[in-house]
Every structure is written in structure tokens, then in C-alpha cells.
XYZ file of C-alpha atoms in Angstrom:
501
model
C 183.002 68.449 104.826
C 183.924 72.153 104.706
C 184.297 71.906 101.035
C 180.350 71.082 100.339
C 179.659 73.130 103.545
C 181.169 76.595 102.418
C 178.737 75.726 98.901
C 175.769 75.388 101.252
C 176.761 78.766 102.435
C 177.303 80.405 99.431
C 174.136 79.513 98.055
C 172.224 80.320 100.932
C 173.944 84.042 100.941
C 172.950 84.511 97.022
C 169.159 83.420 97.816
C 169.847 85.698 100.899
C 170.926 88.362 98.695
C 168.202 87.794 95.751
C 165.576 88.327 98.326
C 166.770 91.675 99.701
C 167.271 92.892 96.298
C 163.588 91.786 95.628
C 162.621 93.322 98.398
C 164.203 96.519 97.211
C 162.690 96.580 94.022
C 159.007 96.487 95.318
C 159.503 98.692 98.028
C 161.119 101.460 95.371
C 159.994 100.647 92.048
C 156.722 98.676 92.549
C 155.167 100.275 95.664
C 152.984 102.467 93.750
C 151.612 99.773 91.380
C 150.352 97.708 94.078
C 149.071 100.356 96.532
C 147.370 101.786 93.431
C 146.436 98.701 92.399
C 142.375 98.049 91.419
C 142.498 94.913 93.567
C 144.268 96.400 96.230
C 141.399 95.645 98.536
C 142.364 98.838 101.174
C 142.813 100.961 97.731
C 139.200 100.385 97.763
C 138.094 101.240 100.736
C 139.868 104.306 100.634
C 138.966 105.333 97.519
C 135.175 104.920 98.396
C 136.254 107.060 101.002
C 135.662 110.286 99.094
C 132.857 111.594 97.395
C 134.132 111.429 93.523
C 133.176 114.179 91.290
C 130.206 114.764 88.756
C 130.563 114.396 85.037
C 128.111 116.640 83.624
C 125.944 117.143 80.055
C 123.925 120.031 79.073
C 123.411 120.519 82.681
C 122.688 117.507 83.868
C 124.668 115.319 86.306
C 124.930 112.054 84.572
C 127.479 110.232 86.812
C 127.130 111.171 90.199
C 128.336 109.180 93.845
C 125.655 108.520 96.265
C 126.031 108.184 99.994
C 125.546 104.914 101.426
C 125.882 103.087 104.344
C 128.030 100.036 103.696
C 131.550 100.077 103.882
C 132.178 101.907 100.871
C 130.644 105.262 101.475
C 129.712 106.177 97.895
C 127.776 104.529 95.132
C 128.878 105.268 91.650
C 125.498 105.870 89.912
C 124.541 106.541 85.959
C 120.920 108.470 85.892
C 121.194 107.890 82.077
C 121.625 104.146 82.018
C 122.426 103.014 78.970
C 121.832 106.429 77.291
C 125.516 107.725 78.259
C 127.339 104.596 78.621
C 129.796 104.119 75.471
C 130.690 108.376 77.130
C 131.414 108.066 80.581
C 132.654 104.301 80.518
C 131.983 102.786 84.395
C 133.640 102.752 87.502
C 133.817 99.521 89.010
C 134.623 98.234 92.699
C 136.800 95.455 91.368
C 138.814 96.058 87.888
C 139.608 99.198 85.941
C 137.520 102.166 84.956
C 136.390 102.224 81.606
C 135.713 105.585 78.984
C 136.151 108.977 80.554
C 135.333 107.370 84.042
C 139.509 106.152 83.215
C 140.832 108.731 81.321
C 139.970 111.461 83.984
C 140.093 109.040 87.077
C 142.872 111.172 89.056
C 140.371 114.710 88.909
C 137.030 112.659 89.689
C 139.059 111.406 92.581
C 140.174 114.536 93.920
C 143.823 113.413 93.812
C 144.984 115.099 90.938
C 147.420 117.720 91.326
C 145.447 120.335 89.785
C 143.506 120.265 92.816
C 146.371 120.755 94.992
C 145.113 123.628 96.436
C 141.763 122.595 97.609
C 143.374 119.467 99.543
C 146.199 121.525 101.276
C 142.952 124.173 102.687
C 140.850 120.654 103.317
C 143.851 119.743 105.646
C 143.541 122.574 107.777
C 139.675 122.679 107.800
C 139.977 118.463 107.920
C 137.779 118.136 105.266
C 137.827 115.126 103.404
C 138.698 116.593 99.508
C 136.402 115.358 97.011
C 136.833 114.911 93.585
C 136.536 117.404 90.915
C 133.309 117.676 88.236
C 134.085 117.225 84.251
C 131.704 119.107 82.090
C 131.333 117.613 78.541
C 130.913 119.204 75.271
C 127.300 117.214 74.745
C 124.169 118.216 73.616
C 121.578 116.967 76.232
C 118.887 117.534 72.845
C 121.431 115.370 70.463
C 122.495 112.802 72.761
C 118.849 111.768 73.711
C 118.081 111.874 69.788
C 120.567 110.026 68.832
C 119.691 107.003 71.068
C 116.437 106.961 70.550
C 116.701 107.311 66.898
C 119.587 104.068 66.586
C 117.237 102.257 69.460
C 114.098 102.595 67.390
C 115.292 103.220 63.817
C 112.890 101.548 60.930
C 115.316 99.627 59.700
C 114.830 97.803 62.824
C 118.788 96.972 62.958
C 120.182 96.134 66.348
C 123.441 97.492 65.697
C 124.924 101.109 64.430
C 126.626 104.186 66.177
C 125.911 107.885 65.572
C 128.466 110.830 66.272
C 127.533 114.453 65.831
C 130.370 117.447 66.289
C 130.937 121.054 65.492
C 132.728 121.786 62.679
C 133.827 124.746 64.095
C 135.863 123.573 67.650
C 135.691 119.682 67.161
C 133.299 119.617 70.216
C 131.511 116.427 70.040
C 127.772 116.904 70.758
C 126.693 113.200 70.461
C 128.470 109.821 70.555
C 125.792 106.680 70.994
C 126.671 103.105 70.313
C 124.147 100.148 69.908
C 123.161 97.796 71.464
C 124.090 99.619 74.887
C 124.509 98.597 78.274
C 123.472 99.741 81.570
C 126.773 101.222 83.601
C 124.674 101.066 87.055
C 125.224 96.899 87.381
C 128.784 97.204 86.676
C 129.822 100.064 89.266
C 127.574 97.722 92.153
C 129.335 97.269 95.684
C 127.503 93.754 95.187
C 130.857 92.533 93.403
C 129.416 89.067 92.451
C 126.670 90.863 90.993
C 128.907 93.403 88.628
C 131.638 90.414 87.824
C 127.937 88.199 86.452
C 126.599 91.340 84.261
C 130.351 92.147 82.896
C 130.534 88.383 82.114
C 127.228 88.808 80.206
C 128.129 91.419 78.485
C 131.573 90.022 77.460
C 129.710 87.485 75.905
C 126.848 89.074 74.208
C 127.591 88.491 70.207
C 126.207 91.846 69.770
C 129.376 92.891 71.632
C 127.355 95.683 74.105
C 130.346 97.073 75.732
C 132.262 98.257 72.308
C 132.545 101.968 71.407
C 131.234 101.379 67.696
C 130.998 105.180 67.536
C 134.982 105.220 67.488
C 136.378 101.824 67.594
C 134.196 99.862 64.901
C 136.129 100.194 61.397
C 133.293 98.902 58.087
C 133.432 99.119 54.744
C 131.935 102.761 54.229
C 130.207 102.181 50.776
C 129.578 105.052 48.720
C 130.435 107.458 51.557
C 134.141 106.860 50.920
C 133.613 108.844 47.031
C 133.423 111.883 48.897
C 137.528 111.521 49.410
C 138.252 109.968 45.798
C 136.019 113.169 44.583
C 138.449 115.306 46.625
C 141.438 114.083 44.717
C 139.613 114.315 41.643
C 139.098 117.609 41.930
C 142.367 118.609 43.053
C 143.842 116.672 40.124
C 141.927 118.565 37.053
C 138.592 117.414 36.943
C 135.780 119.620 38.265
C 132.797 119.531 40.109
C 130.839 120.388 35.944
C 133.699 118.010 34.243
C 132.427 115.016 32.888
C 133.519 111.674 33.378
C 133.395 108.459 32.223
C 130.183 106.455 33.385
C 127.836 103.617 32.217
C 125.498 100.971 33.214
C 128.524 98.788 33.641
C 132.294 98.268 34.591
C 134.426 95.092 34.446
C 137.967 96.604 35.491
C 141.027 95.162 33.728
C 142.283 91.863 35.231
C 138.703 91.491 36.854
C 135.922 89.337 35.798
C 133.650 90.696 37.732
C 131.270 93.699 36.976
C 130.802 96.951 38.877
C 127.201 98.000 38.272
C 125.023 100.787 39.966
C 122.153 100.492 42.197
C 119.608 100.461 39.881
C 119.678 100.354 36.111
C 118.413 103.743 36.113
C 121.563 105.700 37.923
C 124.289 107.159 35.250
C 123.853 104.521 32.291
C 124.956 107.185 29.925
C 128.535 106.975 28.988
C 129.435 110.234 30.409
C 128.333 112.407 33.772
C 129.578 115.294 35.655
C 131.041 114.567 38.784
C 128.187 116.500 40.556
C 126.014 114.007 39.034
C 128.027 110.974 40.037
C 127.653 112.514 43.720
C 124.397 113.500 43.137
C 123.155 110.006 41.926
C 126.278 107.719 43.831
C 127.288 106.653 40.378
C 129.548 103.593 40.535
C 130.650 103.131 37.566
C 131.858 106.871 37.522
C 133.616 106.837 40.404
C 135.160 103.253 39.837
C 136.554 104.611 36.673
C 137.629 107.847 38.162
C 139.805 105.629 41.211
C 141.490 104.170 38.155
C 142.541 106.658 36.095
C 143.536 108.382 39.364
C 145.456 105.605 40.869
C 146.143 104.122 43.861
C 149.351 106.723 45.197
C 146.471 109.810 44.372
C 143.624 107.909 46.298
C 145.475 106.997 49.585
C 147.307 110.084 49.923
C 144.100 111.897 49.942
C 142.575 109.343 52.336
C 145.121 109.930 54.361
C 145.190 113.554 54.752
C 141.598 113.103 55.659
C 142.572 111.059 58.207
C 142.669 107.670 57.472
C 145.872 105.449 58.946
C 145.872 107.542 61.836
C 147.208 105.340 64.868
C 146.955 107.904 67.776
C 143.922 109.804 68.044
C 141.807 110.295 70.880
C 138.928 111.880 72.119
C 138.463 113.072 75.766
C 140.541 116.326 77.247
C 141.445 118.410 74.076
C 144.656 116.975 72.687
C 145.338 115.178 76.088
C 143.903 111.659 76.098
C 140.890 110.170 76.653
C 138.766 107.048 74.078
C 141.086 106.084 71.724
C 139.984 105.758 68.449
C 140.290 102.683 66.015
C 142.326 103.869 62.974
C 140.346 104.118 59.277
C 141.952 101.793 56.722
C 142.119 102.168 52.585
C 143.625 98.707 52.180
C 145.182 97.232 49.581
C 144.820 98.801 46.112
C 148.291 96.908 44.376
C 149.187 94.091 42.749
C 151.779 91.921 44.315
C 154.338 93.842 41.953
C 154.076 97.031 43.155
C 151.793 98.463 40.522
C 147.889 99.491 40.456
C 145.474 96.415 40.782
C 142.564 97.983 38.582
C 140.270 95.315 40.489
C 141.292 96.473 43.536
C 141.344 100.119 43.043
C 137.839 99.927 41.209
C 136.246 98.459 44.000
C 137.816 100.795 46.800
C 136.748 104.115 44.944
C 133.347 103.119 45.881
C 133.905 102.252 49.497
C 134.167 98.364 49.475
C 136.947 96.008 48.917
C 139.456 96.337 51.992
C 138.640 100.087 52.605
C 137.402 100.302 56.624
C 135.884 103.672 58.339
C 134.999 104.493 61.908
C 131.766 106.641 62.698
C 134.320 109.532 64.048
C 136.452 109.608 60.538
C 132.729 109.753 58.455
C 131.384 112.498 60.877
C 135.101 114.342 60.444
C 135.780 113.948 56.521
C 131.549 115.974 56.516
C 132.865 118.778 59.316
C 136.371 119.243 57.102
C 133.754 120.061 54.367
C 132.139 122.267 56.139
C 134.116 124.122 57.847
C 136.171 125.041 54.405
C 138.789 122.499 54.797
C 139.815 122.792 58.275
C 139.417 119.338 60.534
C 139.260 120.737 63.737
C 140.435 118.447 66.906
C 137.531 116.418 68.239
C 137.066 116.691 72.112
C 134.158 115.724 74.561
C 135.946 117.548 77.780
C 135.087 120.953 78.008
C 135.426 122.026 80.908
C 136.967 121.045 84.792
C 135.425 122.159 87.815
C 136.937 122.151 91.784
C 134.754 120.602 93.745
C 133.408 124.435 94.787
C 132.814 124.715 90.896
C 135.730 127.344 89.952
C 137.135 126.711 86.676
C 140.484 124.630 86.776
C 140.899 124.041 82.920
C 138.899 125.361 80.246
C 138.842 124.501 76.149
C 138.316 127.712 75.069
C 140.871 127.363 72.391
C 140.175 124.957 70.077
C 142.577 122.798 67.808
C 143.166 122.223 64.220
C 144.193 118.918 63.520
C 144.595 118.837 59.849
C 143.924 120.868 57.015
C 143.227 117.954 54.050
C 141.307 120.206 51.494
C 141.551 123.532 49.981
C 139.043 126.418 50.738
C 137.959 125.948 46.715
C 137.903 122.070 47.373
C 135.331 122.792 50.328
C 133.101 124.340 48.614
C 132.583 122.276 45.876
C 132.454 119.288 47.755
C 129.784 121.421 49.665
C 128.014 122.138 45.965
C 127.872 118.500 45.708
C 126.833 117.302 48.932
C 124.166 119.633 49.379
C 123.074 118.330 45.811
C 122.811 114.577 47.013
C 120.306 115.989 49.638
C 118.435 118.499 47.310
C 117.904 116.188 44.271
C 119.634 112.905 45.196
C 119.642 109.766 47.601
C 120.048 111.911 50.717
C 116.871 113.780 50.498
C 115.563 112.432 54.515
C 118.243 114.656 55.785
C 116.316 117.748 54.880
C 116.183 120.481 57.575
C 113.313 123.789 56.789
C 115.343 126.704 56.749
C 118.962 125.224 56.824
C 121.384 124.248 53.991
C 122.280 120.090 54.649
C 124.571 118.736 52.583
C 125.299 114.791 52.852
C 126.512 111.460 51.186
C 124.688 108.453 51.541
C 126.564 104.730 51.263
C 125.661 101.602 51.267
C 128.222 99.096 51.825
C 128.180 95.053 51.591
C 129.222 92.853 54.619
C 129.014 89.671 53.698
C 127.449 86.890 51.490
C 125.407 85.680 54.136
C 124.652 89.205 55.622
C 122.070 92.338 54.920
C 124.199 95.078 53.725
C 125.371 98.604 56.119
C 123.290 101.946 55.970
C 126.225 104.553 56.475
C 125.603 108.812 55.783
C 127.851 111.526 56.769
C 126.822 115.269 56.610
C 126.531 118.750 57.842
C 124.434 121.320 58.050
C 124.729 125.227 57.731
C 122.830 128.260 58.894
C 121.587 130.751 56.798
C 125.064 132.663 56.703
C 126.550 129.704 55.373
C 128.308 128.795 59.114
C 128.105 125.171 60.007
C 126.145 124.005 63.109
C 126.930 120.169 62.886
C 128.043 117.845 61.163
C 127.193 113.809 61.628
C 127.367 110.347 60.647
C 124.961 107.297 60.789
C 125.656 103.902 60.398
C 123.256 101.161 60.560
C 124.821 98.018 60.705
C 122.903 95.351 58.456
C 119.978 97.624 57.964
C 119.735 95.721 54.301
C 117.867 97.851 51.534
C 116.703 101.112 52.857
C 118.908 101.422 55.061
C 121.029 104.561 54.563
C 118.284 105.924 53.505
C 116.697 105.779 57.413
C 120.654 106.862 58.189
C 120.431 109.678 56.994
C 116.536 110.476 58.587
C 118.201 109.803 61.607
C 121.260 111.985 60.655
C 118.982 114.904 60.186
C 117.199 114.303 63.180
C 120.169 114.659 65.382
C 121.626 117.656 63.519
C 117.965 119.786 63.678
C 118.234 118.834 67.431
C 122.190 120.225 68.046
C 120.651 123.458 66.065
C 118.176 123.497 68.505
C 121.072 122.859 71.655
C 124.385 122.835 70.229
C 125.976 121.912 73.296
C 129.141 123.259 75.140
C 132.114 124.039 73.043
């Protein structure tokens, strides 16, 4: 008996023991993840407790709390509805935060520790600290362009994005995604109500709640010959050079033909790469990715920024939306060498190359702004809840230098060409120099094709204001042409307000 009795014991003691050390771990290393915790009902209560900052464009509150008189004290509430959403994200009573409403959660709430100070003078005065205001870099002017342009473009397509920023700083100055949602059902103290509309949403096939400003990677069409016409000229061939053209293309190893748009583009044998901007020759530029090759082409993708895995855009350089990383794809055979095919097809934006909104908008401000890709950012500036300054972006980044000075400007040349003289011409702005690339890229077999166009404009000193990019997702024929309308729409509106920097 003592034999099977002492076992009893011992296991008893090790369950004994298992359960203290469990005990131990929550109380030391999980305590804050469950007091913290989103479904920590008391977390909510508490947290609804105080009055959580504004966030703030052009002036205007456009997330603010609202006194109630339920339980939870404050209402999260979006006076923009659907015009800021894909911005601020949403605050909901049950689940996470979403957008900036996340990424700057701790100074909205008032318990960060740069406002430290204002809670150790609330003590003694027993005030209840509230949270602290964010001030973004927007344009009120380019913002409310830029949604109503995507919402009612001619093209009538339900889908697209549209991001404007300075070339200068990398302040953004407008970021819309369609279709949109409204923020205001999701942030209801009516959680049955919020958890219904998020299910909604979730299932919408036009996929509402996605960032396609910064997250949604297409093929960029002929956008994308504005890098491969980087590395040409960096690699001997310039901007007056001609180059090898036609009506038609069959690459080695392919049996399929690379024409242009219309019979009437480049069907000479020869063009100067201004005119294969100009015009979006295919031909010419399928021809150039070859003879360049595949090593030349991605290298100079990447330096653009391309295969970048950990950008963001929020707090200068300190977190915030992260951003989808732009893709070249494939351009080798399965032994290592050039697949002519492959490589024809990506030097005109299609095949396996994939762009975000952000990259277009940034490869046009690197242009601009003589080769310099500034740091994109939509924080400007933190406030204390008595509105003195506790962190300011006055000093703006450089993130990556991909072209020369000399490279700038004759990509400028060239771009400025395509909206002079070429297929960019609806991007025209009186009194301004607007330089663009239009694309349009195929989906699918069964689908209209994309409208994309990046570009920039400059003032009469030759500074750049803004630079952009439009896509319209299955617009079908005409439909970079409305981009880039809309493109020049929102940049003659950030002239008009630039927007916080």
C-alpha cells in the first residue's frame, strides 16, 4: 500500500508544483497581456474612462470622443465617414484598433510616456489625463478630391486608390481607398451592432476594409517603363538615343507577340527613348528590357524601391500602416539565365511585375525631387492635451537616393513630354509644369483591364509641389486616361493646400 501511495503523492506534488509555477508565469510574464487585453472587459471600461485625443487634418478634427451617458463615457466618432477611413483606421469597443487609431493608440490614450508630465500635474489637480491630439500631414483640399474623384470617376470603376505626397519631406497629403467604409458603425458601444457591420464588411468581395492605397500590389502596365528607362539611361542610351521599335515583337523562345496600343504608336523600326515615353511604345521598351537584362532591370527596380519588406507610413521612421512590398517577379529561365519572354513582358509592366499606389506615387516624387526619395509620413505633429508640441517632424528623411541628379531630369524631360504631346495630356495644370506616365495594365482574361498614372507637378521655379498616383482598378479602355484627370485634379488641389509637412 505505501508503495502505490507515496506515487499518489508524488504526482499530486508535481501537479501541485505545475500549478504554482503557472501561476507564476501569469502573474509575472502574462499580467500585462491580459489586463491590456482588448477583451479584457474592465480594460474597457476604463479605457472609456478618458476622453481620447483628436486626430486632426488641415484643421479639422476628424476623429474625435464624444461624451455620453452609458457606461462608457466616450463615443469614438469619425465626422468624415468613409472619407478618412483607410487614414485613421477605427477604434472599436471589442477587438483591436485598426490604421493610425493602432499605431498611435498609447498617445490618443493619454498613457504614453511622453505625456508623463501632464498625468503626474493631473494627480495633484485629480484630473482625469486625457489623451493626446495627432496632427496629420493631409491636405483637407486633396483628401476631399481625391475621394470624390475615385467615388465618381467616369470610368465608373468601383475600385482604385489614390496617394498624393511632397516630393520634398515625404509628407503624404492624400491616401483614399475604394470602395470605403464608414468607421462610425465599427467604433459603436452597441457591440452586436459593430461585430454585424465588421462581418459585412469582411465579406464584401469588393474587400471595403483593405488599404489599396498601400497594401494592394497590380500589375503597373506601362507605368513600370519609367524604371527600365532609368536603367537605360544610366547604361548608355539617352533620353535622344534611338532604339529599336516596330509594330511588332515576338521575343525569342516566345510565340506570342508584343504589339502596341494601336497600330499607329512607334511602327517605325527605330525611336528615341523620349518618344517611346512619349507615345508608351511597347515594342521599344520590350526590346530595351532585353538587351538590358534581367540583373540591370531588377537592380534598378529595386533601388526604386521595389522588394522592400519593412516600410511604413505613420510617425516619421517610427511605425504606423505597413505597406505591401512591390514585386518585379520572375524574369529567368529555370537555368539561371534571361527568359527573353519573361523579361519582354515585364519591361512593360505585366507578366509577374506587382506595384502598390505608394511605390507609383514615390518612383514620380524621386523624379522630381532630382533623385532623392524622401521618407513618406502622415504624422506630423503631437499635441498634449493643452496643445503644446510634444514631437514635431520638422526634419524630414531621405530614404533612398535610386537616380542621379542627370537621371532626374531627363526622366523629368520625358515625363513632362507624355503630358505635353503624349497619352497623359488630362493631367494638364495652367501655369504649372506636370510631368506623368500613363499605364495600362491587363488583369485577367475574363476582366476589363487597370487605369494606373503616376506624376508630379512643379512650380514655376522648377520646385515640386506633389507628386501622385491613380489607379483605377478594371476601368477597361479609357481608363488611365480618367487616372490621370483625376491625378491632376488632386495635384492642382495640394497646390492650392499643400497640407502640413
Amino acid at each position: 500500500m505505501n508503495a502505490p501511495l507515496r506515487r499518489v503523492g508524488v504526482v499530486v506534488i508535481v501537479l501541485f508544483g505545475l500549478l504554482f509555477a503557472n501561476l507564476n508565469r501569469i502573474q509575472a510574464y502574462k499580467a500585462d497581456e491580459y489586463r491590456t487585453s482588448d477583451y479584457n472587459g474592465r480594460v474597457q471600461v476604463a479605457k472609456y474612462d478618458r476622453k481620447r485625443g483628436n486626430i486632426e487634418a488641415g484643421g479639422t478634427a476628424v476623429a474625435v470622443s464624444k461624451e455620453t451617458d452609458g457606461e462608457l463615457k466616450y463615443l469614438r466618432s469619425y465626422p468624415g465617414d468613409a472619407k478618412y477611413a483607410h487614414v485613421l483606421g477605427y477604434e472599436p469597443v471589442n477587438g483591436a484598433a485598426t490604421g493610425l487609431e493602432r499605431s498611435e493608440n498609447d498617445f490618443l490614450a493619454g498613457t504614453s510616456d511622453q505625456l508623463i508630465v501632464n498625468r503626474l500635474r493631473d494627480m495633484v489637480t485629480g484630473d482625469r489625463t486625457a489623451g493626446g491630439n495627432v496632427l496629420l500631414t493631409l491636405s483637407g483640399r486633396a483628401q476631399d478630391t481625391a475621394y470624390d474623384e475615385l467615388r465618381n470617376n467616369k470610368r465608373g470603376a468601383s475600385k482604385g486608390a489614390a496617394i498624393a505626397v511632397d516630393p520634398r519631406t515625404g509628407a503624404v497629403q492624400a491616401l483614399v481607398s475604394m470602395p470605403s467604409f464608414d468607421p462610425n458603425t465599427l467604433a459603436s458601444h452597441d457591440t452586436g451592432e459593430a461585430s454585424a457591420e465588421y462581418n459585412k464588411l469582411e465579406q464584401d468581395a469588393g474587400r471595403p476594409l483593405r488599404n489599396r492605397a498601400l497594401a494592394e500590389v497590380l500589375p503597373p502596365g506601362s507605368t513600370f517603363k519609367i524604371v527600365v528607362a532609368a536603367a537605360a539611361l544610366e547604361n548608355g542610351i539617352g533620353k535622344d538615343t534611338n532604339i529599336p521599335a516596330g509594330a511588332s515583337y515576338t521575343p525569342p523562345t516566345s510565340g506570342e507577340a508584343i504589339t502596341n496600343a494601336v497600330p499607329s504608336i512607334c511602327p517605325q523600326s527605330q525611336v528615341t527613348l523620349m518618344k517611346a515615353v512619349t507615345d508608351s511604345c511597347n515594342t521599344g521598351f520590350a526590346k530595351l528590357g532585353v538587351q538590358l537584362g534581367p540583373d540591370v532591370i531588377k537592380e534598378k527596380a529595386r533601388q526604386f524601391g521595389f522588394e522592400q519588406e519593412d516600410l511604413t507610413v505613420g510617425r516619421l521612421g517610427e511605425g504606423g500602416h505597413a505597406v505591401e512590398a512591390s514585386r518585379t517577379g520572375t524574369m529567368e529561365n529555370p537555368e539561371g539565365g534571361a527568359d527573353p519572354a519573361a523579361l519582354a513582358q515585364s519591361s512593360i509592366g505585366q507578366r509577374d511585375v506587382r506595384m502598390t499606389p505608394l511605390e507609383g506615387a514615390m518612383i514620380a516624387a524621386a523624379v522630381a525631387n532630382n533623385g532623392s526619395q524622401m521618407r513618406p509620413y502622415l504624422v506630423r505633429q503631437l499635441l498634449a492635451p493643452d496643445r503644446t508640441t510634444v514631437y514635431d517632424t520638422a526634419d524630414p528623411r531621405e530614404l533612398r537616393r535610386p537616380i542621379s541628379g542627370q537621371v532626374a531630369a531627363d526622366l523629368r524631360d520625358m515625363m513632362v513630354s507624355v503630358v505635353e504631346n503624349g497619352t497623359g495630356r488630362n493631367a494638364r495644370i495652367s501655369g504649372y509644369t506636370v510631368g506623368g506616365k500613363t499605364g495600362t495594365a491587363q488583369s485577367a482574361p475574363d476582366r476589363a483591364d487597370h487605369g494606373w498614372f503616376i506624376g508630379f507637378a512643379l512650380d514655376s521655379g522648377g520646385n515640386p509641389i506633389s507628386a501622385v498616383c491613380v489607379v483605377l482598378e478594371e476601368a477597361g479602355s479609357g481608363g488611365s486616361a480618367e487616372a490621370a484627370r483625376i491625378a491632376g485634379q488632386i495635384m492642382r488641389a495640394a497646390i492650392a493646400e499643400p497640407g502640413g509637412r
